[in-house]
């Protein structure tokens, strides 16, 4: 039995045999000399293989478009563009003529040099690009050598997929019923694989950084998407233990599924609003299945995190329209691009910064890239007629910045009017409260907007000065720190004094104990991962408003988060609230 540790990127437990999908499966590339008279025929062979690869990619693109929408099919458009790259053709032709070696070898050498160059760059965008070059080269080589690449659509059994890095085409074409878990060397929480694994509800541990090589085909693997642990060839006790954990997670989820259909009410019948956070449009099915009242946070930056070109206004319009239509009139809050910091976006010249979390990110970036921001605002406005859309600006730090964002929105509206594009004139506009300066002047910001949404992931990070992505200081990222609770209390009070609703879309909203305290503090709406909605519905259904208020009142007088934790555990037990 061996154990590896990576980044928990998609929750759940998977137990299945490993299907090792590594490039050790690489073809052996033949290398032989050709005569000058054979050059034309060799080039012709290349052209035929290229055309077949093009047909494959067009078929994959059409399938992605049918099943997942334009923002995913764009990856294949980027592949097609690469195939048509004139420089690439000229370089390959020149090396063929110079070397007088067979075209497989020439192509392979050329693509290896491009991959090496891209991988030596620290920007993760280029690393993703190298996966694309690899993908395309293999496709052409397979046609040149009449060799079919194994397709993940043909998996014969249930498996845990083990890979260095899954290519975009693998994720799209794989048989999702068969893939029970994913384990990968590459990738973090915002990688394409992580986003799709969550959207498909497949447990995944990524970022194993070189250790997947130790997993062999057919070995039994446990993927713990909760903790990031991967256990290889578990002994009987461990296997039984994980089977029990998996069974109890499944049982808990199916018990909770009943709550998805029930109204969200406190014990004394007060209605609560529970919405979902999404990253990709495909998640709307899960949002509806888990009984959320709408989407409280659509992290639009994930549309920009796909490899290939940045989404155009039309790409975005179709993604927003798709989400709004799928939600059938339920509210959908689209947050404008929140890039930078820990989220690096392909095709955006975001310089490597010394202090990215305090740097050129989110609304700061948007206000400096007017064209991109206007494209996004127009796309949201145009989509707004397809449902109940709302706009939310991230990382607002003060009134002037908010005024600038509102000014940009007014310009986008005026341009839509000039172009005769219809949109909802009174589309609600809100801001994330996730920087302490904004929380401290919530009273000044509230009159300018229709709602607040508290982003505790960042609010805690900036209040306690603790990098939310650094595991060494993770113990300090504490929602029950009295400073954080006081800021939340103030934001809710200031929002209410101005007559606007206050929501929370940070992870804290899906913590059962926190949900009770927030109810007591008067929070109007919660937004969380779709799968957490039934649990929080059950938790809030076990407490009355008066009980929640008295709990919140007690908590606000306590001197530290450890006191609060202990107290809440006791109170939740006494109310028989199971987490
Ligand atoms: C937050 O900061 O709490 C939030 C919801 O935004 P994100 O996690 O996308 O930064
Ligand atoms: Mg945030």
XYZ file of C-alpha atoms and ligand atoms in Angstrom:
590
model
C 0.000 0.000 0.000
C 1.312 3.452 -0.973
C -0.117 6.871 -0.408
C 0.350 10.049 -2.434
C -0.812 13.519 -1.644
C -2.053 16.163 -4.070
C -4.608 18.928 -4.446
C -8.224 17.948 -3.743
C -9.803 19.369 -6.885
C -13.193 17.665 -7.004
C -14.891 16.135 -3.967
C -16.059 12.564 -3.352
C -14.364 9.175 -2.983
C -13.557 6.952 -5.968
C -12.354 3.362 -5.726
C -11.468 1.557 -8.946
C -8.619 0.035 -10.884
C -6.123 2.427 -12.404
C -6.255 3.068 -16.095
C -2.846 4.508 -16.717
C -3.077 6.876 -19.631
C 0.517 8.027 -19.808
C 2.466 8.935 -22.852
C 4.762 5.966 -22.287
C 2.208 4.767 -24.708
C 4.019 7.072 -27.139
C 4.613 5.666 -30.567
C 8.169 4.841 -31.497
C 8.946 7.366 -34.179
C 10.724 5.863 -37.171
C 13.758 7.739 -38.505
C 15.116 7.110 -42.010
C 16.647 9.048 -44.871
C 14.797 9.890 -48.012
C 16.105 10.978 -51.380
C 15.545 14.452 -52.827
C 13.233 12.946 -55.415
C 10.976 11.624 -52.636
C 10.452 15.029 -51.041
C 7.252 15.830 -52.922
C 5.682 12.474 -52.038
C 6.742 12.848 -48.394
C 5.133 16.299 -48.272
C 1.986 14.900 -49.870
C 1.853 12.195 -47.174
C 2.038 14.933 -44.567
C -0.779 16.882 -46.256
C -3.055 13.819 -46.229
C -2.365 13.151 -42.519
C -2.959 16.826 -41.787
C -6.315 16.731 -43.550
C -7.365 13.633 -41.570
C -6.305 15.278 -38.315
C -8.336 18.304 -39.338
C -11.384 16.097 -39.900
C -10.905 14.517 -36.433
C -10.710 17.917 -34.791
C -13.755 19.249 -36.644
C -15.709 16.174 -35.466
C -14.521 16.725 -31.874
C -15.389 20.403 -32.078
C -18.889 19.673 -33.345
C -19.421 17.173 -30.576
C -18.154 19.606 -27.920
C -20.421 22.291 -29.364
C -23.434 19.985 -29.271
C -22.806 18.655 -25.780
C -21.091 21.479 -23.958
C -21.471 24.744 -25.803
C -19.249 27.182 -27.581
C -16.846 27.985 -24.814
C -15.579 24.394 -24.814
C -15.605 23.917 -28.563
C -13.338 26.982 -28.829
C -10.406 24.786 -27.746
C -10.746 22.891 -30.996
C -11.028 26.071 -33.024
C -7.669 26.968 -31.527
C -6.324 23.559 -32.604
C -7.619 24.140 -36.120
C -5.937 27.528 -36.212
C -2.670 25.904 -35.159
C -2.992 23.409 -38.018
C -3.331 26.289 -40.439
C -0.363 28.204 -39.063
C 1.747 29.239 -42.070
C 4.968 29.598 -40.031
C 4.572 26.081 -38.766
C 4.163 24.742 -42.298
C 7.162 26.701 -43.560
C 9.356 25.541 -40.706
C 8.422 21.908 -41.187
C 8.893 22.096 -44.929
C 12.290 23.733 -44.471
C 13.465 21.053 -42.032
C 12.168 18.311 -44.310
C 14.128 19.756 -47.238
C 17.268 20.376 -45.171
C 17.395 17.096 -43.307
C 16.148 14.708 -45.977
C 14.644 12.630 -43.190
C 11.159 11.104 -43.090
C 8.283 13.444 -42.212
C 7.307 11.621 -38.958
C 10.758 12.295 -37.552
C 10.832 15.897 -38.785
C 7.415 16.639 -37.313
C 8.226 14.944 -34.014
C 11.537 16.813 -33.594
C 9.930 20.113 -34.471
C 7.026 19.714 -32.064
C 9.357 18.573 -29.264
C 11.353 21.762 -29.645
C 8.157 23.858 -29.520
C 6.881 21.959 -26.457
C 10.233 22.431 -24.691
C 10.199 26.143 -25.411
C 6.639 26.537 -24.097
C 7.312 24.448 -21.002
C 10.329 26.510 -20.081
C 8.064 29.547 -19.674
C 6.611 29.921 -16.199
C 3.213 31.207 -17.337
C 0.731 28.306 -16.916
C -1.008 29.455 -20.099
C 2.008 28.416 -22.155
C 2.177 25.112 -20.344
C -1.428 24.482 -21.368
C -0.455 25.465 -24.918
C 2.279 22.830 -24.913
C -0.425 20.233 -24.166
C -2.271 21.469 -27.243
C 0.838 21.168 -29.447
C 1.367 17.661 -28.087
C -2.249 16.742 -28.776
C -2.152 17.929 -32.377
C 1.237 16.372 -33.151
C 0.075 12.988 -31.896
C -3.015 13.171 -33.954
C -1.031 13.839 -37.137
C 1.593 11.204 -36.273
C -1.112 8.634 -35.673
C -2.462 9.254 -39.141
C 1.013 9.199 -40.696
C 1.715 5.872 -39.025
C -1.836 4.563 -39.433
C -1.968 4.240 -35.675
C -5.169 4.903 -33.775
C -4.726 6.752 -30.470
C -6.640 4.991 -27.746
C -9.854 6.841 -27.237
C -11.103 7.376 -23.698
C -14.583 7.038 -25.165
C -13.892 3.290 -25.404
C -13.005 2.514 -21.783
C -14.194 -1.041 -21.161
C -14.550 -0.860 -17.340
C -14.976 1.569 -14.506
C -11.592 3.159 -13.879
C -9.585 5.758 -12.043
C -7.941 7.677 -14.838
C -4.245 8.286 -14.136
C -2.412 10.761 -16.359
C 0.409 13.264 -16.415
C -1.985 15.721 -17.936
C -5.286 15.073 -19.661
C -5.662 16.926 -22.903
C -8.774 19.011 -23.490
C -9.857 16.563 -26.181
C -9.511 13.664 -23.697
C -11.791 15.324 -21.150
C -14.415 16.109 -23.745
C -14.372 12.740 -25.468
C -13.960 10.414 -22.470
C -16.736 8.100 -21.345
C -17.864 9.967 -18.218
C -19.850 7.000 -16.942
C -16.703 4.880 -16.816
C -14.346 7.425 -15.278
C -14.910 7.164 -11.531
C -11.954 9.271 -10.459
C -9.067 11.299 -11.881
C -5.477 11.449 -10.657
C -3.042 13.720 -12.405
C 0.494 15.075 -12.073
C -0.412 18.452 -13.527
C -3.140 20.882 -12.659
C -4.460 22.894 -9.782
C -7.910 23.902 -8.676
C -8.397 26.218 -11.616
C -7.022 23.918 -14.301
C -9.279 22.855 -17.103
C -9.396 19.310 -15.753
C -10.397 20.458 -12.261
C -13.168 22.660 -13.602
C -14.593 19.886 -15.733
C -14.162 17.207 -13.044
C -16.272 19.322 -10.685
C -18.817 20.019 -13.378
C -19.086 16.257 -14.073
C -18.985 15.436 -10.317
C -15.967 13.111 -10.735
C -13.688 12.984 -7.641
C -10.236 14.252 -8.580
C -6.831 14.761 -7.027
C -4.503 16.857 -9.156
C -1.070 18.415 -8.808
C 0.699 15.207 -7.794
C 3.836 16.685 -9.332
C 5.648 13.704 -10.738
C 4.373 10.883 -8.558
C 1.690 9.332 -10.808
C 4.438 7.371 -12.517
C 4.454 5.063 -9.479
C 0.872 3.915 -10.243
C 0.620 0.872 -12.502
C -2.182 -0.117 -14.799
C -4.763 -2.281 -13.041
C -3.674 -1.398 -9.493
C -6.525 -0.634 -7.133
C -6.643 3.095 -6.380
C -8.596 5.113 -3.844
C -9.065 8.780 -4.772
C -10.011 10.947 -1.827
C -11.306 14.133 -3.396
C -12.036 15.515 0.079
C -8.464 15.398 1.425
C -6.281 15.105 -1.694
C -4.968 11.659 -0.726
C -4.472 8.897 -3.302
C -3.981 5.373 -1.951
C -2.535 2.696 -4.206
C -3.213 -0.986 -3.579
C -4.923 -0.344 -0.235
C -4.794 -3.182 2.294
C -8.072 -4.821 3.185
C -8.693 -2.667 6.275
C -8.069 0.566 4.356
C -10.203 -0.571 1.450
C -13.081 -1.465 3.756
C -12.696 1.836 5.585
C -12.870 3.833 2.348
C -15.733 1.753 1.026
C -17.576 2.670 4.209
C -16.680 6.351 3.853
C -17.826 6.286 0.239
C -21.040 4.468 1.147
C -21.772 6.905 3.940
C -21.043 9.883 1.665
C -23.380 8.418 -0.957
C -26.032 7.614 1.650
C -25.709 11.092 3.085
C -26.051 12.565 -0.387
C -29.097 10.489 -1.164
C -30.684 11.364 2.228
C -29.905 14.953 1.474
C -31.340 14.656 -2.032
C -34.785 14.676 -0.423
C -34.006 18.160 0.915
C -33.300 19.398 -2.602
C -37.018 19.232 -3.350
C -38.206 20.724 -0.066
C -38.753 24.413 0.547
C -35.907 26.155 2.376
C -37.432 27.123 5.705
C -36.156 27.568 9.233
C -37.748 25.469 11.998
C -40.234 28.295 12.595
C -41.108 28.612 8.913
C -38.987 31.622 7.860
C -37.927 31.361 4.213
C -34.199 31.318 3.432
C -32.638 31.762 0.015
C -29.968 29.271 -0.992
C -28.249 29.741 -4.329
C -25.333 28.028 -6.048
C -21.892 29.083 -7.268
C -20.896 27.889 -10.729
C -17.761 28.011 -12.828
C -18.975 26.593 -16.153
C -22.398 26.654 -17.826
C -22.741 22.841 -17.676
C -23.221 23.103 -13.917
C -26.757 24.459 -14.283
C -28.132 20.903 -14.376
C -26.519 20.199 -10.991
C -27.763 23.555 -9.627
C -31.358 22.645 -10.466
C -31.001 19.035 -9.276
C -29.736 20.197 -5.886
C -32.687 22.524 -5.468
C -30.889 25.894 -5.447
C -32.985 29.030 -5.856
C -30.699 30.426 -8.488
C -27.054 31.178 -9.149
C -25.555 33.588 -6.642
C -22.125 33.609 -8.265
C -21.174 32.719 -11.812
C -17.383 32.992 -11.808
C -17.161 34.241 -15.394
C -13.356 34.123 -15.400
C -13.531 30.390 -16.003
C -14.719 31.141 -19.527
C -11.388 32.924 -19.965
C -9.332 30.153 -18.395
C -9.916 27.739 -21.253
C -6.908 27.233 -23.475
C -7.106 28.936 -26.845
C -8.222 32.451 -27.568
C -10.007 34.609 -24.991
C -13.781 34.431 -25.455
C -15.252 37.083 -27.736
C -18.362 39.085 -26.898
C -20.365 36.534 -28.901
C -18.801 33.544 -27.074
C -19.652 35.140 -23.758
C -23.124 36.162 -24.840
C -23.903 32.583 -25.796
C -22.530 31.214 -22.485
C -24.573 33.688 -20.392
C -27.660 33.155 -22.526
C -27.300 29.398 -22.091
C -27.082 29.674 -18.308
C -30.009 32.105 -18.073
C -32.191 29.981 -20.326
C -31.351 26.786 -18.419
C -32.234 28.477 -15.125
C -35.764 29.166 -16.362
C -36.253 32.597 -14.839
C -34.382 31.919 -11.600
C -31.897 34.669 -10.712
C -28.358 34.419 -12.084
C -25.643 36.719 -10.745
C -22.826 37.021 -13.248
C -19.631 38.294 -11.711
C -17.452 40.250 -14.107
C -13.984 38.922 -14.769
C -12.037 38.234 -11.568
C -8.600 37.440 -12.931
C -5.139 37.867 -11.562
C -3.961 36.914 -8.115
C -4.076 33.148 -8.138
C -6.075 32.997 -11.378
C -3.936 33.428 -14.448
C -5.727 33.788 -17.725
C -4.468 32.629 -21.095
C -4.017 35.285 -23.748
C -4.025 38.153 -21.295
C -0.796 39.967 -20.860
C -0.798 39.788 -17.099
C 2.765 40.438 -16.086
C 4.296 38.274 -13.376
C 3.795 40.484 -10.355
C 5.695 40.552 -7.097
C 2.503 40.638 -5.073
C -0.228 39.240 -7.298
C -2.838 39.014 -4.531
C -2.452 42.727 -3.905
C -1.881 43.618 -7.505
C -3.439 44.100 -10.878
C -6.468 41.861 -10.597
C -10.250 41.659 -10.879
C -11.939 45.072 -11.249
C -8.541 46.811 -11.326
C -7.588 44.808 -14.371
C -11.002 45.269 -16.008
C -10.924 49.022 -15.602
C -7.573 49.120 -17.376
C -8.609 46.862 -20.269
C -11.539 48.875 -21.508
C -12.187 46.872 -24.642
C -12.324 43.543 -22.842
C -14.508 44.974 -20.052
C -16.919 46.585 -22.505
C -17.190 43.311 -24.443
C -18.091 41.487 -21.276
C -20.585 44.077 -20.061
C -22.343 44.160 -23.432
C -22.447 40.353 -23.518
C -24.102 40.271 -20.079
C -26.530 43.065 -20.971
C -27.568 41.395 -24.224
C -28.090 38.078 -22.437
C -30.121 39.761 -19.684
C -33.350 39.477 -21.683
C -33.180 35.664 -21.434
C -33.836 35.492 -17.708
C -33.237 37.207 -14.380
C -29.631 38.372 -14.797
C -27.698 40.443 -12.284
C -24.237 41.966 -12.593
C -21.665 41.850 -9.818
C -18.272 43.567 -9.647
C -15.464 41.770 -7.779
C -12.785 43.213 -5.466
C -14.237 46.681 -5.080
C -11.987 48.551 -2.641
C -13.646 51.972 -2.490
C -16.237 54.409 -3.863
C -14.163 55.831 -6.730
C -13.445 52.396 -8.096
C -17.125 51.531 -7.840
C -18.065 54.752 -9.640
C -15.646 53.860 -12.439
C -17.201 50.399 -12.787
C -20.715 51.889 -12.831
C -19.585 54.401 -15.418
C -18.285 51.557 -17.619
C -21.654 49.837 -17.271
C -23.488 53.021 -18.242
C -21.312 53.248 -21.357
C -22.019 49.612 -22.284
C -25.747 50.281 -21.888
C -25.572 53.371 -24.045
C -23.670 51.446 -26.757
C -26.261 48.666 -26.684
C -28.986 51.276 -27.118
C -27.144 52.833 -30.070
C -26.789 49.397 -31.663
C -30.468 48.646 -31.079
C -29.598 45.703 -28.838
C -32.246 45.029 -26.243
C -31.327 44.491 -22.617
C -32.870 44.844 -19.211
C -32.516 48.547 -18.398
C -32.939 48.037 -14.656
C -30.611 45.044 -14.376
C -29.647 44.803 -10.685
C -26.010 45.660 -9.959
C -24.108 44.514 -6.920
C -20.599 44.250 -5.578
C -18.520 41.677 -3.809
C -17.490 42.756 -0.352
C -14.184 40.958 -0.024
C -11.685 43.641 0.873
C -11.675 45.025 4.440
C -11.691 48.628 3.175
C -15.005 47.963 1.404
C -16.472 46.283 4.477
C -15.462 49.217 6.669
C -17.195 51.724 4.384
C -20.126 49.501 3.414
C -22.416 52.370 4.452
C -20.847 54.574 1.740
C -21.048 51.906 -0.930
C -24.532 50.547 -0.222
C -26.520 53.513 -1.641
C -24.787 53.055 -5.011
C -25.791 49.414 -5.610
C -28.688 46.949 -5.431
C -26.979 44.228 -3.411
C -23.844 43.117 -1.610
C -22.318 39.676 -1.721
C -19.708 38.912 0.914
C -16.738 36.989 -0.463
C -15.272 35.484 2.659
C -12.532 33.565 0.853
C -10.821 36.850 0.092
C -12.250 38.866 2.990
C -10.598 36.462 5.454
C -7.384 36.438 3.417
C -7.092 40.221 3.444
C -8.357 40.782 7.004
C -6.058 38.274 8.657
C -3.246 38.714 6.094
C -3.231 35.019 5.270
C -2.694 33.705 1.734
C -5.718 31.509 1.107
C -3.662 29.171 -1.102
C -0.755 28.574 1.291
C -1.145 25.315 3.195
C 1.429 26.375 5.860
C -0.794 29.167 7.128
C -4.126 27.554 6.316
C -4.934 27.233 10.041
C -5.171 31.038 10.184
C -7.788 31.291 7.425
C -10.524 31.281 10.008
C -14.116 32.469 9.397
C -14.824 32.698 13.135
C -12.008 35.149 13.820
C -13.806 37.934 15.737
C -12.467 40.545 13.277
C -14.051 38.711 10.360
C -17.356 38.286 12.190
C -17.452 41.973 13.090
C -16.881 42.964 9.483
C -19.645 40.615 8.328
C -22.018 41.982 10.956
C -21.273 45.529 9.860
C -21.749 44.775 6.159
C -25.137 43.168 6.828
C -26.239 46.063 9.045
C -25.049 48.741 6.566
C -26.666 46.910 3.652
C -29.965 46.682 5.499
C -29.839 50.310 6.617
C -29.656 51.255 2.926
C -32.452 48.827 2.081
C -30.378 46.415 -0.026
C -30.029 42.672 0.289
C -26.843 41.069 1.576
C -25.687 37.687 0.385
C -22.604 35.565 0.981
C -20.879 33.544 -1.759
C -17.618 32.631 -0.012
C -17.033 29.088 1.255
C -18.142 30.141 4.750
C -21.766 30.114 3.545
C -21.613 26.326 3.147
C -20.237 25.652 6.632
C -23.146 24.353 8.760
C -22.142 26.141 11.986
C -21.438 29.370 10.131
C -24.763 29.128 8.284
C -26.589 29.240 11.636
C -24.574 32.232 12.878
C -25.166 34.049 9.569
C -28.895 33.429 9.841
C -28.775 35.005 13.291
C -26.811 37.964 11.922
C -29.563 38.560 9.354
C -27.897 37.392 6.128
C -30.488 37.432 3.322
C -29.028 34.913 0.871
C -26.431 32.153 0.785
C -24.564 30.964 -2.297
C -22.377 27.849 -2.351
C -21.357 24.842 -4.444
C -24.541 23.195 -5.696
C -23.835 19.943 -3.868
C -23.813 21.775 -0.492
C -27.302 23.265 -0.876
C -29.313 20.289 0.499
C -27.087 20.021 3.596
C -27.450 23.700 4.461
C -31.188 23.467 3.833
C -31.352 20.671 6.369
C -29.185 22.553 8.898
C -31.230 25.744 8.688
C -34.448 23.730 8.896
C -33.350 22.503 12.330
C -33.036 25.939 13.913
C -35.506 28.742 14.548
C -34.731 32.370 13.801
C -34.831 33.172 17.516
C -32.372 30.372 18.325
C -30.038 31.507 15.523
C -30.204 35.085 16.806
C -29.321 34.078 20.330
C -26.431 31.955 19.020
C -25.138 34.870 16.920
C -25.463 37.239 19.877
C -23.409 34.914 22.077
C -20.792 34.364 19.377
C -20.291 38.097 18.818
C -19.277 38.504 22.465
C -16.637 35.774 22.420
C -12.925 36.599 22.488
C -11.509 34.129 19.961
C -12.342 31.687 17.225
C -11.412 28.715 19.405
C -14.022 29.777 22.008
C -16.545 30.223 19.207
C -15.764 26.819 17.653
C -16.210 25.016 20.961
C -19.418 26.874 21.776
C -20.933 26.258 18.330
C -20.130 22.561 18.375
C -22.009 22.271 21.678
C -24.990 24.341 20.520
C -25.329 22.461 17.245
C -25.241 19.146 19.128
C -27.905 20.342 21.523
C -30.096 21.363 18.590
C -29.394 17.923 17.085
C -28.005 19.479 13.949
C -25.943 16.883 12.111
C -23.260 18.142 9.778
C -14.570 34.954 -2.288
O -13.508 35.591 -2.332
O -15.102 34.579 -1.230
C -15.258 34.578 -3.534
C -16.437 34.019 -3.519
O -14.601 34.792 -4.702
P -13.447 33.824 -5.262
O -13.407 32.594 -4.374
O -13.798 33.508 -6.658
O -12.236 34.688 -5.110
Mg -12.867 36.548 -4.165
